[in-house]
CSV table of C-alpha atoms in Angstrom, one decimal:
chain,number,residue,atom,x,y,z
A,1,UNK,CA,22.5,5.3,-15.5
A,2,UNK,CA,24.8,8.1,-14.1
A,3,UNK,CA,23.6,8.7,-10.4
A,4,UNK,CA,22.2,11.6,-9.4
A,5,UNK,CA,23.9,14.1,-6.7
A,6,UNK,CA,23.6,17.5,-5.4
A,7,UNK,CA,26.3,19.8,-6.6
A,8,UNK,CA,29.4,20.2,-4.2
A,9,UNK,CA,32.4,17.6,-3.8
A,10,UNK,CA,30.7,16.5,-0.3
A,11,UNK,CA,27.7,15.2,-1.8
A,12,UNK,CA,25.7,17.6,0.3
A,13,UNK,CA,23.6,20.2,-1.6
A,14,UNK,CA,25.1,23.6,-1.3
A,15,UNK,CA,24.0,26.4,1.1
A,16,UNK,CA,22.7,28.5,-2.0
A,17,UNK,CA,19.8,25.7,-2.2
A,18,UNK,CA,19.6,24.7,1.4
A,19,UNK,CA,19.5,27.5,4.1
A,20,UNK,CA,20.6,24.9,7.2
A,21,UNK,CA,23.5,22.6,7.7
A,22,UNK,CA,25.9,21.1,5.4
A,23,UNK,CA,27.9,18.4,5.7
A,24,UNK,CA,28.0,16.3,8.9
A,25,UNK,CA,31.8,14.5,8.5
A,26,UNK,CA,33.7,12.2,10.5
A,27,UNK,CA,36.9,13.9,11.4
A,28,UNK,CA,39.6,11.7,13.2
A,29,UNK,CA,41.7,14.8,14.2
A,30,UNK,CA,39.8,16.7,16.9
A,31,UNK,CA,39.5,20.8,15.6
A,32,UNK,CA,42.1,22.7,17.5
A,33,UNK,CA,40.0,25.6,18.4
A,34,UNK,CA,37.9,23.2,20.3
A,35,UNK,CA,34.9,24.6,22.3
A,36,UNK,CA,31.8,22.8,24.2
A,37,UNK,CA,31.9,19.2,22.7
A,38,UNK,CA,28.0,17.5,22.4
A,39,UNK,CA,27.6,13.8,22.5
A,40,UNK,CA,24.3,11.7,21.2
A,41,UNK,CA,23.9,7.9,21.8
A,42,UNK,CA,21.1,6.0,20.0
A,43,UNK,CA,20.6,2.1,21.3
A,44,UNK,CA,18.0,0.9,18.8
A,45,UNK,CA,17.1,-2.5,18.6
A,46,UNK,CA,20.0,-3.7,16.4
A,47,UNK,CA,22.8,-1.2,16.8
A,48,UNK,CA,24.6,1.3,19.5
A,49,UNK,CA,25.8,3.9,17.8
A,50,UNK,CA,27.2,7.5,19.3
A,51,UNK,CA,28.1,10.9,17.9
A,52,UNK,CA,30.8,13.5,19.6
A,53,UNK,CA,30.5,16.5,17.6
A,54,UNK,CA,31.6,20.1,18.2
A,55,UNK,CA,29.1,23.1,16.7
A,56,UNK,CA,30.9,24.7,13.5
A,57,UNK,CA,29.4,27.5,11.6
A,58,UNK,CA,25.0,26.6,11.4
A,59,UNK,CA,26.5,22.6,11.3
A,60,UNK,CA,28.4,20.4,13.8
A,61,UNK,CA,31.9,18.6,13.0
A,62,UNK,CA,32.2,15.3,14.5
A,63,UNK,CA,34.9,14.8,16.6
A,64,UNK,CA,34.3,10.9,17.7
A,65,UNK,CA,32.0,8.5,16.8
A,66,UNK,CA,31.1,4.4,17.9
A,67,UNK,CA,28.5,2.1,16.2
A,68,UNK,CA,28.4,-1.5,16.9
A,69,UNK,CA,25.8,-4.3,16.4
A,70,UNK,CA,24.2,-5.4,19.9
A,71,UNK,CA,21.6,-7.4,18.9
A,72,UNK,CA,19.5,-5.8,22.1
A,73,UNK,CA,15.6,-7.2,20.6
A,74,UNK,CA,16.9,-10.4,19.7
A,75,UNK,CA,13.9,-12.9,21.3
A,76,UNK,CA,11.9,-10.2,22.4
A,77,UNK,CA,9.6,-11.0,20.1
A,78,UNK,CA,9.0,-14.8,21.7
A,79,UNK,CA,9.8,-13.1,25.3
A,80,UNK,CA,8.7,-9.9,25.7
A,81,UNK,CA,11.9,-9.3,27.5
A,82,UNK,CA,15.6,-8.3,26.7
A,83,UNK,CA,17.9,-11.6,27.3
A,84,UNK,CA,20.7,-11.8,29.6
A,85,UNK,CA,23.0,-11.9,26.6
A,86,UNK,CA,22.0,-9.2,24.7
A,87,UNK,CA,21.7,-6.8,27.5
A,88,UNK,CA,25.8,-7.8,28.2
A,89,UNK,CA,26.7,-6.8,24.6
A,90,UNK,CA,25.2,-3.7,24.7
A,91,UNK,CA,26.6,-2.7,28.7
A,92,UNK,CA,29.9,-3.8,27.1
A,93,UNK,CA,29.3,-1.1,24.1
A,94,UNK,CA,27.9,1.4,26.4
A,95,UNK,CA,31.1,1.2,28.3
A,96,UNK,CA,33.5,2.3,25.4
A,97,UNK,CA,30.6,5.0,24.8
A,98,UNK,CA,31.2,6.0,28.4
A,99,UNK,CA,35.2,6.0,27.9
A,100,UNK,CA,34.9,8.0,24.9
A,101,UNK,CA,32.8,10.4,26.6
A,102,UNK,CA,35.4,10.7,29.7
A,103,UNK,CA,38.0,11.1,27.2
A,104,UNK,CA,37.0,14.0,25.9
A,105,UNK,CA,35.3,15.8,28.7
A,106,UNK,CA,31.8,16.0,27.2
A,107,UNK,CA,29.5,17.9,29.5
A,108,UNK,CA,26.1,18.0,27.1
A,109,UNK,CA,24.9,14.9,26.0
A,110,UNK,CA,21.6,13.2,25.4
A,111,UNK,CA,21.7,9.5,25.5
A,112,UNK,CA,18.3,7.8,24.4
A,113,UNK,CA,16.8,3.7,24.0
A,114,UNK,CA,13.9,3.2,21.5
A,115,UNK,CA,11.7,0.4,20.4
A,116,UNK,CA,13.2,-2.6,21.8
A,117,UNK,CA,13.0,-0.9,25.5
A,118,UNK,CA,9.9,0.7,25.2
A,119,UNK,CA,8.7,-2.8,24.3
A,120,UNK,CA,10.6,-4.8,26.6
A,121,UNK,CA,8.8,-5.5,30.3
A,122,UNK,CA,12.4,-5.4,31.9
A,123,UNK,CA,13.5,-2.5,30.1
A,124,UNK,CA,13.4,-0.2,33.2
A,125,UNK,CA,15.8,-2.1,35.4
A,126,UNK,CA,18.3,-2.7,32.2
A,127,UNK,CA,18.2,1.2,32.2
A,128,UNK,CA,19.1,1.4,36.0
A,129,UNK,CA,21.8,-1.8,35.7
A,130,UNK,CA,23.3,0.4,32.8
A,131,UNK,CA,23.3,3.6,34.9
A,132,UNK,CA,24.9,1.6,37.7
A,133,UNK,CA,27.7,-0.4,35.6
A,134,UNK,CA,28.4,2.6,33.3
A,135,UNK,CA,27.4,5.7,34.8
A,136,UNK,CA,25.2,6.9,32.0
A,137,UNK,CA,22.2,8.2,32.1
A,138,UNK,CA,20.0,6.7,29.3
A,139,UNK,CA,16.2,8.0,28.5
A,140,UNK,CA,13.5,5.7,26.9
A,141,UNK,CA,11.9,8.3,24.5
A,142,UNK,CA,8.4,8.3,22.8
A,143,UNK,CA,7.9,7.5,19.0
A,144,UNK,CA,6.8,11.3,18.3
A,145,UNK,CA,10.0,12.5,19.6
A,146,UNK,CA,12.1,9.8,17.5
A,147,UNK,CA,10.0,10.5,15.0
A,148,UNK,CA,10.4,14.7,15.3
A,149,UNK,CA,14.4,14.1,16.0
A,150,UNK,CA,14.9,11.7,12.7
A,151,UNK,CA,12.7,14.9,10.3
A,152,UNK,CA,15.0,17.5,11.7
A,153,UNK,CA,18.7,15.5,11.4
A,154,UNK,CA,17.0,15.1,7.5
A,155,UNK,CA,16.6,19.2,7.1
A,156,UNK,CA,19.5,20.2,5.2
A,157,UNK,CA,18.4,18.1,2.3
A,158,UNK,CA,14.9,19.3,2.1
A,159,UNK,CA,14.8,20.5,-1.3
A,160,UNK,CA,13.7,24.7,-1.0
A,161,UNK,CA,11.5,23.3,-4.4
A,162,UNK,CA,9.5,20.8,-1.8
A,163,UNK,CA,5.8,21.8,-1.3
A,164,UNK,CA,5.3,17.9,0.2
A,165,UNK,CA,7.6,16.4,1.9
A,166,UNK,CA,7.5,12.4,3.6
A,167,UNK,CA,10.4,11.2,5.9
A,168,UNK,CA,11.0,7.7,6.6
A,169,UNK,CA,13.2,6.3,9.3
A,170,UNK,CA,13.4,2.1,9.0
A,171,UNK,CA,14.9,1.0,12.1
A,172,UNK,CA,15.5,-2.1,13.9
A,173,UNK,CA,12.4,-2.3,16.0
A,174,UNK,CA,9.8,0.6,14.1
A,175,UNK,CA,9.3,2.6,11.3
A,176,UNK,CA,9.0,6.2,11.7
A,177,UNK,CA,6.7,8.2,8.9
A,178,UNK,CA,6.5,11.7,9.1
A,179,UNK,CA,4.3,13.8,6.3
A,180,UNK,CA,4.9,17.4,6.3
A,181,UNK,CA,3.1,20.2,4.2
A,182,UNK,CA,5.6,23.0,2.9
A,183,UNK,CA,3.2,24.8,0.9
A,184,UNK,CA,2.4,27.9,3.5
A,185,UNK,CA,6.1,28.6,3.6
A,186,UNK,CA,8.2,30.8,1.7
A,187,UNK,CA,10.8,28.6,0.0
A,188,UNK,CA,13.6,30.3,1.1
A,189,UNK,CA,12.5,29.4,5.1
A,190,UNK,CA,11.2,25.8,3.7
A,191,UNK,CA,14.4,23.7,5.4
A,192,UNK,CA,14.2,26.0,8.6
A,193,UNK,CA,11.1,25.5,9.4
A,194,UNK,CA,11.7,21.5,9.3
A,195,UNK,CA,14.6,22.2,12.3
A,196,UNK,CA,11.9,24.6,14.2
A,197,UNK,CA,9.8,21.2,14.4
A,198,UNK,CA,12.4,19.7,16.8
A,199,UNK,CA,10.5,20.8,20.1
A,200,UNK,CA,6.8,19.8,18.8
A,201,UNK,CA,4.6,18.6,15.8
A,202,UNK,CA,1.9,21.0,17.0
A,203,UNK,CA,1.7,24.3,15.6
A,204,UNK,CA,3.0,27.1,17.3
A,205,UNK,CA,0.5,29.9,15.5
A,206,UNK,CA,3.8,32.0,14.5
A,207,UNK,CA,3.7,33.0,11.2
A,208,UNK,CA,4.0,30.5,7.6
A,209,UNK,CA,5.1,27.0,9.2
A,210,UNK,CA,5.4,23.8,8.7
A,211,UNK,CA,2.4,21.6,9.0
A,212,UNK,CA,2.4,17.6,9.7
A,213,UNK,CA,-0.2,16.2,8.0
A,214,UNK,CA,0.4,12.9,10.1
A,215,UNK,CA,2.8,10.7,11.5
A,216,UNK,CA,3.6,7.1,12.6
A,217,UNK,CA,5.4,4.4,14.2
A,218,UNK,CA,4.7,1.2,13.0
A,219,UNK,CA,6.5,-1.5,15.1
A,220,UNK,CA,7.9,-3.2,12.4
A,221,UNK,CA,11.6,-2.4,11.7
A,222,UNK,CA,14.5,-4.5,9.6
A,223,UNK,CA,15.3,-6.6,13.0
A,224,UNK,CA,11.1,-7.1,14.2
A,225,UNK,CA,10.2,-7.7,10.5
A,226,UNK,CA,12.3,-10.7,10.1
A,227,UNK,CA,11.1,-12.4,13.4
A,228,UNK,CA,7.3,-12.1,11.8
A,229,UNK,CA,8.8,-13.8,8.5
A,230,UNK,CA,11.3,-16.6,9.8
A,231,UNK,CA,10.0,-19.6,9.5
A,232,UNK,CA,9.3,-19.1,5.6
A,233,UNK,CA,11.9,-20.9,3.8
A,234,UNK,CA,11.7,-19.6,0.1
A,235,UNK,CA,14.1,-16.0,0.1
A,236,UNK,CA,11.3,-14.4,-2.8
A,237,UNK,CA,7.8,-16.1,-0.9
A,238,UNK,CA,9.5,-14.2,2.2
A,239,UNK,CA,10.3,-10.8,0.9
A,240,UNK,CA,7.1,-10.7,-0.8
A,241,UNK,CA,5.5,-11.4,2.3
A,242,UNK,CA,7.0,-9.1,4.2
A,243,UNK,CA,6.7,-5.9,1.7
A,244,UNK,CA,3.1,-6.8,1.5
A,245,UNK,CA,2.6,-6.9,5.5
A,246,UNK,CA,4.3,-3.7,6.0
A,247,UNK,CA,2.2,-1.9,3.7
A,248,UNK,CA,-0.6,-3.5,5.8
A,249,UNK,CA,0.3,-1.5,8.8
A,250,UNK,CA,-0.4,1.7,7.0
A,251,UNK,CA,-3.5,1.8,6.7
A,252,UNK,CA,-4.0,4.3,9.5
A,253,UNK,CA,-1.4,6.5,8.0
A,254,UNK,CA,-3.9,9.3,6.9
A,255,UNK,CA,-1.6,10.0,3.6
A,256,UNK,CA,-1.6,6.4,2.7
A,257,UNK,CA,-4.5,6.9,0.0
A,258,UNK,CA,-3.7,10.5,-0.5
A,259,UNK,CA,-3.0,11.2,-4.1
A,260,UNK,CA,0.5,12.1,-4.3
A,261,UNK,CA,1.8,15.0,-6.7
A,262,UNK,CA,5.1,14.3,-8.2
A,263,UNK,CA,6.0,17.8,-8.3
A,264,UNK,CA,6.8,19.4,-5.3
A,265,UNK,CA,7.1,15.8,-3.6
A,266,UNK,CA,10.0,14.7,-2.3
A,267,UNK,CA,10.7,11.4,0.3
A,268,UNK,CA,13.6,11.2,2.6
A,269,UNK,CA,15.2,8.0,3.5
A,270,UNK,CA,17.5,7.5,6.7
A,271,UNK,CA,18.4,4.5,7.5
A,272,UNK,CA,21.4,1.9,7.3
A,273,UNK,CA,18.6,-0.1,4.8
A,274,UNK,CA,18.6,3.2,2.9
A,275,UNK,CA,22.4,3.4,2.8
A,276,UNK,CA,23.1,0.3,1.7
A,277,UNK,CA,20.6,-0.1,-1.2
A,278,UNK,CA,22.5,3.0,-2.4
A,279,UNK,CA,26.0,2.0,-1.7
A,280,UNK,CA,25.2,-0.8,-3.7
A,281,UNK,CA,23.9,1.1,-6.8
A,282,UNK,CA,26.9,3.2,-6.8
A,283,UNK,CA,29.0,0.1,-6.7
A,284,UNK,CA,30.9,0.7,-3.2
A,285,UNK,CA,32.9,-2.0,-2.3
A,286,UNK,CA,34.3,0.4,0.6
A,287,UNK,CA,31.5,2.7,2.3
A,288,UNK,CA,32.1,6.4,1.6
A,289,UNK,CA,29.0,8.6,3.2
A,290,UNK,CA,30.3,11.7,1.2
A,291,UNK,CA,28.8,9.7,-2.2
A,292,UNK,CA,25.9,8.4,-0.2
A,293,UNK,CA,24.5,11.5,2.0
A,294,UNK,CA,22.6,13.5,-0.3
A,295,UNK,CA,22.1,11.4,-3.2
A,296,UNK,CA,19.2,10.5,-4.9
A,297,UNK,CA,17.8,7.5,-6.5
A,298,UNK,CA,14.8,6.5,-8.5
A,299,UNK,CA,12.3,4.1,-8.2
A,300,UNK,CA,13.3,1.9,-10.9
A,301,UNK,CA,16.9,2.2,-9.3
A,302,UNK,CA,15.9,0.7,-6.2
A,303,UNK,CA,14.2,-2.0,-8.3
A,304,UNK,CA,16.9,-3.0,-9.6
A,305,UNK,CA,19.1,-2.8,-6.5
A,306,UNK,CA,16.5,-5.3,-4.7
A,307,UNK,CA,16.1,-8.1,-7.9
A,308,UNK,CA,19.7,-8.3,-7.5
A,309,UNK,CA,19.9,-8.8,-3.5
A,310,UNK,CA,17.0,-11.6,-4.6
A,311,UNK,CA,19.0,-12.7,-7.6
A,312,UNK,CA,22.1,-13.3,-5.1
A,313,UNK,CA,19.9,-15.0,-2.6
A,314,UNK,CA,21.2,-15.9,1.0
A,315,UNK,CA,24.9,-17.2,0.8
A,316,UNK,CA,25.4,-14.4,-1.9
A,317,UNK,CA,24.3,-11.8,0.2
A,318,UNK,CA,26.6,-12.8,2.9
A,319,UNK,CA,29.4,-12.4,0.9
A,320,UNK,CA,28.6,-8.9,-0.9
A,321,UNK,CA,31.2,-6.2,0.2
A,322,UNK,CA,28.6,-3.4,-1.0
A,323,UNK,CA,26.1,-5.2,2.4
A,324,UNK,CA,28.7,-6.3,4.6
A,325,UNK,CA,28.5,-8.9,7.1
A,326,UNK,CA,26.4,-7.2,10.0
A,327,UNK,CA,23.9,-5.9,7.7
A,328,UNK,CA,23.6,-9.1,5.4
A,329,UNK,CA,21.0,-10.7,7.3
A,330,UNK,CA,18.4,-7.7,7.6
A,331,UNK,CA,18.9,-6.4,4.2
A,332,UNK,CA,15.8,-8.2,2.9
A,333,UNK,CA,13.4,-6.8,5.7
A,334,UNK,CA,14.5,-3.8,5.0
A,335,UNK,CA,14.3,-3.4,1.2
A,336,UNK,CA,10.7,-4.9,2.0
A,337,UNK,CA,9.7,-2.3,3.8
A,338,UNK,CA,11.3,0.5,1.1
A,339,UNK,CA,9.8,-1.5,-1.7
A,340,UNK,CA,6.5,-0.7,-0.2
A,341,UNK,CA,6.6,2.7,0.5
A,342,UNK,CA,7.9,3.4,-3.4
A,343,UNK,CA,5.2,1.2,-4.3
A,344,UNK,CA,2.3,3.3,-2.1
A,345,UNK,CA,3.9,6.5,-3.0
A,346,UNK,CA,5.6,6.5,-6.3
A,347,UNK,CA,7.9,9.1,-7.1
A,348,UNK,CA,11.2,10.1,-9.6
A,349,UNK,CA,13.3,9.7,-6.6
A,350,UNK,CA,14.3,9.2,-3.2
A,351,UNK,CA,16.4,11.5,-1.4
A,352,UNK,CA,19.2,8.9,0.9
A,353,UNK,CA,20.0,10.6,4.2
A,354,UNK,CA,23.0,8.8,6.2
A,355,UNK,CA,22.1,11.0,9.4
A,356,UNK,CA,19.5,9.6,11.9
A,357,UNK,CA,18.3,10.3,15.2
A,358,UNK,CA,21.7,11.0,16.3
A,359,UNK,CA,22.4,13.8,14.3
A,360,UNK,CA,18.8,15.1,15.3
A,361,UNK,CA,19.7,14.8,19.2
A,362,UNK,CA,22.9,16.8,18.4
A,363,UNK,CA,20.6,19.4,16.2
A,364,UNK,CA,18.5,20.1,18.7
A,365,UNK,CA,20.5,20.3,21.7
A,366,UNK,CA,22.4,22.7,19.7
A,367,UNK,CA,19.4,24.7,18.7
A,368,UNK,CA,18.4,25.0,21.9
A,369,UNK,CA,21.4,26.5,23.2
A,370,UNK,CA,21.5,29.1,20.8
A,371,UNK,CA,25.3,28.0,19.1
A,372,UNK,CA,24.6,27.5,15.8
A,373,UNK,CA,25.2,30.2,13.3
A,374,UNK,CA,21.9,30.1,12.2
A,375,UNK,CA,20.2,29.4,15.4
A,376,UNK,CA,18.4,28.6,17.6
A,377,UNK,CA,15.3,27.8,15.6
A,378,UNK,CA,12.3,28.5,18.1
């Protein structure tokens, strides 16, 4: 079946059917009418990953960028503390972060740590070593906020049709949920009203808005779900298990029994879990975000993307171009936990966001400073 994309060669629906943002692209060659250059850091429990981006237009070019693998939550689980080892890969990534930043004089920045240091009972003093080592200044936020900042990076793609909306965020350490009714706003203000959620989920009593119905953070992401599941040997017995147990862990989630309308619904996936399941539908042997950011999939897609990860089983995996070696070994966890929520909610399609809680830091620093075209949203 011929995917499905929104129209325009960057794979990003155009500004005729969304009112914010565009395109987020890498660009190697720094714009030459450079102004005020914004940088966002996100150490999750898996990666650390940084954007340098410069505001263009009611969107942001990206200037520089660094991701690596870290590893920071492996053995928190057993420990309840960040090993020796993982915190020295990640001070040796935050150190290029902190050379890139030098290089190109950035003056606003937000840098942030999520689950695996909110978790962690020596997280505190690893965020005053890395301020010491590296001179950056790095903030533990709160689930809402990751939650609020992963919705907005997700705006340009809502859908000015969308009456219902559910975002999803799989990370390494937690799963973010957010469930937003459109339905009081005009469809022409439906994707700004998602950016003027960057500051607060509570209502602000200023004319149609956007209303979360609920939101959570379960603490099961691709990294924390496979520690649960690793002493069972059989590949299926184990995804099945963990699909199953994550759907477990929404049963607070007031939406979870809600009956869902197909029209008017739409659900928003960011995550590398989501990007990969769809760079392996489309057949990508070489990553290209400007085929994956915006495109949709259906349920019986991502069906058939999983019962071949299954099919391929462990060693086969490993080897698969389309997953790539740092993402081979969490691929399972996480297309258990997207099996599940396409199996609690089931819908024509799911809308694949490669933009995160980085591009939501850069958003709403942006926003708030009042540089974006179509800005700031209040």
């Amino acid at each position: 079946m011929t995917p499905e994309r929104p129209r325009g060669a960057d794979a990003i629906p155009a500004r005729g059917d969304l009112a914010v943002g565009a395109a987020v692209e890498p660009s190697v060659t720094p714009p030459s009418d450079r102004g005020q250059l914004y940088a966002a850091l996100d150490l999750g429990t898996n990666s650390c990953r940084m954007l340098i981006a410069q505001p263009k237009g009611s969107q942001f070019q990206v200037v520089d960028s660094f991701s690596k693998t870290v590893q920071l939550g492996v053995g928190l689980e057993a420990s309840g503390r960040l090993s020796r080892a993982s915190m020295g890969r990640t001070i040796q990534a935050l150190r290029i972060c902190q050379k890139k930043i030098e290089k190109h004089h950035v003056r606003r920045m937000r840098l942030v740590a999520t689950e695996a240091c909110r978790r962690a009972r020596n997280a505190r003093d690893f965020i005053r070593q890395i301020r010491r080592e590296t001179g950056l200044a790095l903030e533990i936020i709160a689930p809402e906020e990751e939650a609020r900042l992963a919705v907005i990076s997700c705006a340009p793609l809502v859908s000015r049709r969308t009456e219902q909306l559910l975002v999803v965020d799989i990370g390494g350490g937690s799963t973010e949920l957010v469930w937003i009714d459109l339905s009081a706003v005009p469809r022409e203000e439906r994707p700004r009203a998602i950016m003027r959620l960057h500051s607060s989920f509570t209502p602000k009593g200023i004319g149609p808005e956007a209303r979360v119905v609920d939101w959570i953070s379960v603490p099961l992401g691709v990294a924390t779900l496979k520690d649960q599941f690793g002493d069972v040997e059989d590949d299926a017995a184990r995804f099945a298990l963990m699909s199953w147990y994550f759907e477990e862990n929404l049963a607070s989630f007031s939406p979870y029994n809600a009956e869902n309308p197909r029209e008017g619904f739409q659900i928003i996936g960011t995550s590398g879990t989501i990007t990969t399941v769809a760079a392996s539908f489309l057949g990508l042997r070489r990553y290209d975000r400007t085929k994956v950011d915006g495109l949709h999939m259906t349920s019986d897609q991502i069906d058939t993307v999983i019962r071949d990860y299954l099919t391929l089983g462990p060693e086969g995996r490993r080897t698969d171009p389309r997953i790539g070696r740092e993402r081979h070994s969490l691929i399972m966890s996480g297309a258990a936990i997207l099996q599940a929520l396409m199996r609690i909610w089931p819908t024509d399609r799911l809308s694949v966001a490669d933009r995160g809680l980085r591009e939501g830091l850069l958003y709403a620093q942006m926003s708030a400073d009042g540089v974006l075209e179509d800005g700031p949203y209040k």
